[in-house]
Amino acid sequence: LFVLKPAERLKPYHNLRAATFLEPSELRPGSTTAVEALVTAMVRRDRMAICSLRRGSSLRMAALLPQPRQLDADGVSMACGLHLVYLPWADELRSPELPPPLAEDDHSAEQLDATRVVCSALTLPEQTPLLGGVNNPAAHRHFAVTQAVVLGTEAEITVDGTLPDAAWFAEAHPAVSRFLGAFEVAAAATTSTGSSHDRPAKRARAEVQVPTSDSEWISLYASAKEAGLASLTAPKLKEYCKAFSLGVSGKKDDLVTRVAQHLSERATGAGAEAGEPSAEP
């Protein structure tokens, strides 16, 4: 523990991750009394504590916010302890240079009106539940299938509430188009399904010409060396190894090296034979 500071000095952007709640333990007698006295004094003076936290080789600065004991009709609803908030180092804070804010006079009347209309069109209804109102689609599907298997019935259809509401967005489309036109912004390109959030299609792999004869194997190695052999699949390389009793153990890189060495020896032998003079008259 280093020092006590006013609690208002802690800003939201100082939180690096979720805080940890610390409670006293009587493994060291007197800890509960000491922590409750410290928490009471910090709450009365509206103070937070600054301390260092070391876990293994990691060292961080942290803030301790007091949490007094709270009681309700059923007993203790909040234990007495300290909230541990991880703090950033000085060199982890940034002060980016932001452009000056635009004034209302910098926009035309059409742009301002189009902005108001699109904000109104894309505002969720007041009755829309933001927290706790959407079921986990994966868990719902799992339990629906499990229940159907046990009861011998059909599984209940799972409605994924995390997906965009296409009908609602369609109603807001005129307002969005007007907004984009007012600011001269091109609409985002959509895929065939009509959603700009769909994942792009995977790039098709180029077809590799698989050699079927000895001359094609030697030609492939002569033109691209091991890179050409690496474009083949491991089963195809194993077929070549089996045909020439080279062994098929190891990873694909081992197979490529083995086949390349064999093809190199065959190419060298073929060249030597072609260069020798004939012994016949």
Coordinates of C-alpha atoms in Angstrom, one line a residue:
L1 CA 0.0 0.0 0.0
F2 CA 1.5 3.3 -1.1
V3 CA -0.9 6.2 -0.5
L4 CA -4.5 7.2 -0.2
K5 CA -6.0 9.5 -2.9
P6 CA -9.4 11.1 -3.5
A7 CA -11.7 8.5 -5.1
E8 CA -12.7 11.0 -7.8
R9 CA -9.2 10.8 -9.3
L10 CA -10.0 7.3 -10.7
K11 CA -11.4 7.7 -14.2
P12 CA -13.3 5.1 -16.3
Y13 CA -10.5 4.8 -18.8
H14 CA -8.1 3.7 -16.1
N15 CA -9.8 0.3 -15.9
L16 CA -7.7 -2.1 -17.9
R17 CA -9.9 -5.1 -17.3
A18 CA -12.6 -6.4 -14.9
A19 CA -12.0 -5.6 -11.3
T20 CA -11.4 -8.2 -8.6
F21 CA -13.2 -8.2 -5.2
L22 CA -10.9 -8.9 -2.2
E23 CA -12.3 -10.1 1.2
P24 CA -10.4 -10.5 4.4
S25 CA -9.4 -13.9 5.7
E26 CA -8.9 -15.0 9.3
L27 CA -6.0 -17.2 8.3
R28 CA -4.2 -14.2 9.7
P29 CA -6.1 -13.3 12.9
G30 CA -7.3 -9.8 13.0
S31 CA -7.5 -9.3 9.3
T32 CA -11.3 -8.9 9.2
T33 CA -11.2 -6.2 11.9
A34 CA -8.3 -4.3 10.2
V35 CA -10.0 -4.4 6.8
E36 CA -13.3 -3.2 8.1
A37 CA -11.6 -0.3 9.9
L38 CA -9.7 0.6 6.8
V39 CA -12.9 0.4 4.6
T40 CA -14.9 2.5 7.1
A41 CA -12.2 5.2 7.2
M42 CA -11.9 5.3 3.3
V43 CA -15.6 5.5 2.8
R44 CA -15.9 8.3 5.4
R45 CA -13.1 10.3 3.7
D46 CA -14.1 9.3 0.2
R47 CA -10.6 7.9 -0.5
M48 CA -9.1 5.1 -2.6
A49 CA -5.8 3.3 -2.0
I50 CA -3.0 3.0 -4.5
C51 CA -0.9 -0.1 -4.2
S52 CA 1.4 -2.4 -6.1
L53 CA 0.5 -5.9 -7.2
R54 CA 3.0 -8.6 -8.0
R55 CA 2.1 -12.0 -9.4
G56 CA 5.1 -13.9 -10.5
S57 CA 7.2 -11.7 -12.7
S58 CA 4.3 -9.4 -13.5
L59 CA 4.2 -6.1 -11.6
R60 CA 1.2 -3.6 -11.8
M61 CA -0.2 -0.6 -10.1
A62 CA -3.7 -1.1 -8.7
A63 CA -6.4 1.0 -6.9
L64 CA -8.4 -0.3 -4.0
L65 CA -12.0 1.0 -3.7
P66 CA -13.8 0.4 -0.4
Q67 CA -16.9 -1.7 -0.2
P68 CA -18.7 -1.4 3.2
R69 CA -20.8 -4.2 4.5
Q70 CA -24.5 -3.9 3.5
L71 CA -27.3 -5.6 5.2
D72 CA -30.9 -6.2 4.1
A73 CA -33.9 -8.0 5.6
D74 CA -32.5 -11.4 4.8
G75 CA -29.0 -10.7 6.1
V76 CA -25.8 -9.7 4.4
S77 CA -26.3 -8.6 0.8
M78 CA -22.7 -7.3 0.2
A79 CA -19.6 -8.3 2.1
C80 CA -17.0 -5.9 3.4
G81 CA -13.9 -5.8 1.2
L82 CA -12.0 -3.9 -1.4
H83 CA -12.4 -3.7 -5.2
L84 CA -9.1 -4.2 -6.9
V85 CA -8.9 -2.1 -10.1
Y86 CA -5.8 -2.6 -12.3
L87 CA -4.2 0.7 -13.3
P88 CA -2.2 1.6 -16.5
W89 CA 1.4 2.7 -16.4
A90 CA 2.2 6.3 -17.5
D91 CA 3.5 5.1 -20.9
E92 CA 0.3 3.1 -21.6
L93 CA -1.8 6.3 -21.7
R94 CA -2.2 8.0 -25.0
S95 CA -3.3 11.6 -25.9
P96 CA -4.2 11.4 -29.6
E97 CA -4.6 14.5 -31.6
L98 CA -8.3 14.8 -32.5
P99 CA -9.6 17.1 -35.2
P100 CA -11.6 20.1 -34.0
P101 CA -15.3 19.3 -33.6
L102 CA -17.6 20.5 -36.4
A103 CA -20.1 23.2 -35.8
E104 CA -23.8 23.0 -36.8
D105 CA -23.1 25.7 -39.4
D106 CA -20.6 23.4 -41.2
H107 CA -23.5 21.3 -42.5
S108 CA -26.3 22.1 -44.8
A109 CA -30.0 22.0 -43.8
E110 CA -30.5 18.8 -45.8
Q111 CA -27.7 17.1 -44.1
L112 CA -28.9 18.0 -40.6
D113 CA -32.5 16.9 -41.4
A114 CA -31.3 13.7 -43.0
T115 CA -29.3 13.0 -39.8
R116 CA -32.2 13.5 -37.6
V117 CA -34.4 11.3 -39.7
V118 CA -31.9 8.4 -39.8
C119 CA -31.3 8.6 -36.0
S120 CA -35.0 8.4 -35.4
A121 CA -35.4 5.5 -37.9
L122 CA -32.6 3.5 -36.4
T123 CA -33.6 4.0 -32.7
L124 CA -34.7 0.8 -31.0
P125 CA -38.3 0.8 -29.6
E126 CA -38.5 1.6 -25.9
Q127 CA -39.8 -1.9 -25.1
T128 CA -36.8 -3.6 -26.7
P129 CA -34.9 -5.6 -24.0
L130 CA -31.2 -4.8 -24.2
L131 CA -30.0 -6.9 -21.3
G132 CA -31.4 -10.2 -20.3
G133 CA -33.9 -10.2 -23.1
V134 CA -32.1 -12.4 -25.7
N135 CA -31.6 -16.1 -25.1
N136 CA -28.4 -17.9 -25.9
P137 CA -29.2 -19.5 -29.3
A138 CA -26.6 -22.2 -28.9
A139 CA -27.7 -23.2 -25.4
H140 CA -31.4 -23.0 -26.4
R141 CA -30.8 -25.4 -29.4
H142 CA -28.8 -27.8 -27.2
F143 CA -31.5 -28.1 -24.6
A144 CA -34.3 -28.2 -27.2
V145 CA -32.6 -31.2 -28.9
T146 CA -31.9 -32.9 -25.6
Q147 CA -35.5 -32.6 -24.5
A148 CA -36.7 -33.8 -27.9
V149 CA -34.5 -36.9 -27.7
V150 CA -35.7 -37.7 -24.1
L151 CA -39.4 -37.1 -24.9
G152 CA -39.4 -38.5 -28.4
T153 CA -40.8 -35.3 -29.9
E154 CA -39.6 -32.8 -32.4
A155 CA -37.1 -30.2 -31.3
E156 CA -38.4 -26.7 -30.7
I157 CA -37.3 -24.2 -33.3
T158 CA -34.5 -21.9 -32.1
V159 CA -35.0 -18.2 -32.9
D160 CA -31.6 -16.5 -32.9
G161 CA -32.2 -13.1 -31.4
T162 CA -28.6 -11.9 -32.1
L163 CA -29.3 -11.7 -35.9
P164 CA -30.3 -8.5 -37.5
D165 CA -34.0 -7.8 -38.0
A166 CA -34.3 -7.7 -41.8
A167 CA -37.8 -6.3 -41.8
W168 CA -36.9 -3.5 -39.4
F169 CA -33.9 -2.5 -41.4
A170 CA -36.0 -2.6 -44.6
E171 CA -38.3 0.0 -43.1
A172 CA -35.3 2.2 -42.2
H173 CA -33.7 1.8 -45.7
P174 CA -35.2 5.0 -47.2
A175 CA -33.9 7.1 -44.3
V176 CA -30.4 5.5 -44.6
S177 CA -30.4 6.1 -48.4
R178 CA -31.3 9.7 -47.8
F179 CA -28.5 10.1 -45.2
L180 CA -25.9 8.6 -47.5
G181 CA -27.0 10.8 -50.4
A182 CA -26.9 13.9 -48.3
F183 CA -23.3 13.3 -47.3
E184 CA -22.4 11.8 -50.8
V185 CA -21.3 8.5 -49.3
A186 CA -21.5 5.4 -51.5
A187 CA -23.6 2.6 -50.1
A188 CA -21.7 -0.5 -48.9
A189 CA -21.6 -3.3 -51.4
T190 CA -23.7 -6.3 -50.4
T191 CA -23.3 -10.0 -51.2
S192 CA -25.9 -12.2 -52.9
T193 CA -27.7 -12.7 -49.6
G194 CA -28.3 -8.9 -49.2
S195 CA -26.2 -8.5 -46.0
S196 CA -23.0 -6.5 -45.8
H197 CA -22.0 -8.5 -42.7
D198 CA -21.7 -11.9 -44.5
R199 CA -18.3 -13.4 -44.6
P200 CA -16.5 -13.1 -47.9
A201 CA -16.4 -16.3 -50.0
K202 CA -13.2 -18.3 -49.5
R203 CA -10.8 -18.1 -52.4
A204 CA -10.8 -21.2 -54.5
R205 CA -7.5 -23.1 -54.4
A206 CA -5.7 -23.4 -57.7
E207 CA -5.9 -26.8 -59.2
V208 CA -2.5 -28.6 -59.2
Q209 CA -1.6 -30.8 -62.2
V210 CA -0.8 -34.2 -60.6
P211 CA 1.9 -36.1 -62.4
T212 CA 1.0 -39.5 -63.7
S213 CA 4.2 -40.7 -65.3
D214 CA 7.9 -40.7 -64.5
S215 CA 8.7 -38.0 -67.1
E216 CA 6.0 -35.7 -65.5
W217 CA 7.5 -36.3 -62.1
I218 CA 10.9 -35.4 -63.3
S219 CA 9.6 -32.4 -65.2
L220 CA 7.7 -31.1 -62.2
Y221 CA 10.8 -31.3 -60.0
A222 CA 13.0 -29.8 -62.7
S223 CA 10.7 -26.8 -63.2
A224 CA 9.8 -25.9 -59.6
K225 CA 12.1 -28.1 -57.4
E226 CA 10.7 -28.8 -53.9
A227 CA 8.1 -26.0 -54.2
G228 CA 6.4 -27.9 -57.0
L229 CA 6.4 -31.1 -54.9
A230 CA 5.0 -29.3 -51.9
S231 CA 1.9 -28.4 -53.9
L232 CA 0.9 -32.0 -54.1
T233 CA -1.0 -33.8 -51.4
A234 CA 0.7 -36.1 -48.8
P235 CA -1.2 -39.2 -50.1
K236 CA 0.1 -38.6 -53.7
L237 CA 3.6 -38.2 -52.4
K238 CA 3.2 -41.5 -50.4
E239 CA 2.1 -43.3 -53.6
Y240 CA 5.3 -42.2 -55.3
C241 CA 7.4 -43.4 -52.2
K242 CA 5.6 -46.8 -52.2
A243 CA 6.3 -47.2 -55.9
F244 CA 10.0 -46.8 -55.4
S245 CA 10.3 -48.3 -51.9
L246 CA 11.3 -45.0 -50.3
G247 CA 9.4 -45.3 -47.1
V248 CA 6.3 -43.3 -46.2
S249 CA 6.9 -42.3 -42.6
G250 CA 7.2 -38.7 -41.4
K251 CA 5.4 -35.5 -42.1
K252 CA 4.7 -34.0 -45.5
D253 CA 7.9 -32.0 -45.5
D254 CA 9.8 -35.3 -45.0
L255 CA 8.0 -36.8 -47.9
V256 CA 8.8 -33.8 -50.1
T257 CA 12.5 -34.0 -49.2
R258 CA 12.6 -37.8 -49.8
V259 CA 10.9 -37.5 -53.2
A260 CA 13.0 -34.5 -54.3
Q261 CA 16.2 -36.4 -53.4
H262 CA 15.1 -39.4 -55.4
L263 CA 14.1 -37.4 -58.4
S264 CA 17.3 -35.4 -58.3
E265 CA 19.3 -38.7 -58.4
R266 CA 17.2 -40.0 -61.2
A267 CA 17.6 -36.8 -63.2
T268 CA 21.4 -36.8 -62.6
G269 CA 21.6 -40.5 -63.7
A270 CA 19.6 -39.9 -66.8
G271 CA 21.9 -37.0 -67.8
A272 CA 25.0 -39.0 -67.3
E273 CA 23.7 -41.8 -69.4
A274 CA 22.8 -39.4 -72.2
G275 CA 26.3 -37.9 -72.2
E276 CA 28.3 -41.2 -72.4
P277 CA 29.6 -42.2 -75.9
S278 CA 28.3 -45.4 -77.3
A279 CA 30.7 -48.4 -77.2
E280 CA 29.2 -49.9 -80.4
P281 CA 30.8 -49.0 -83.7

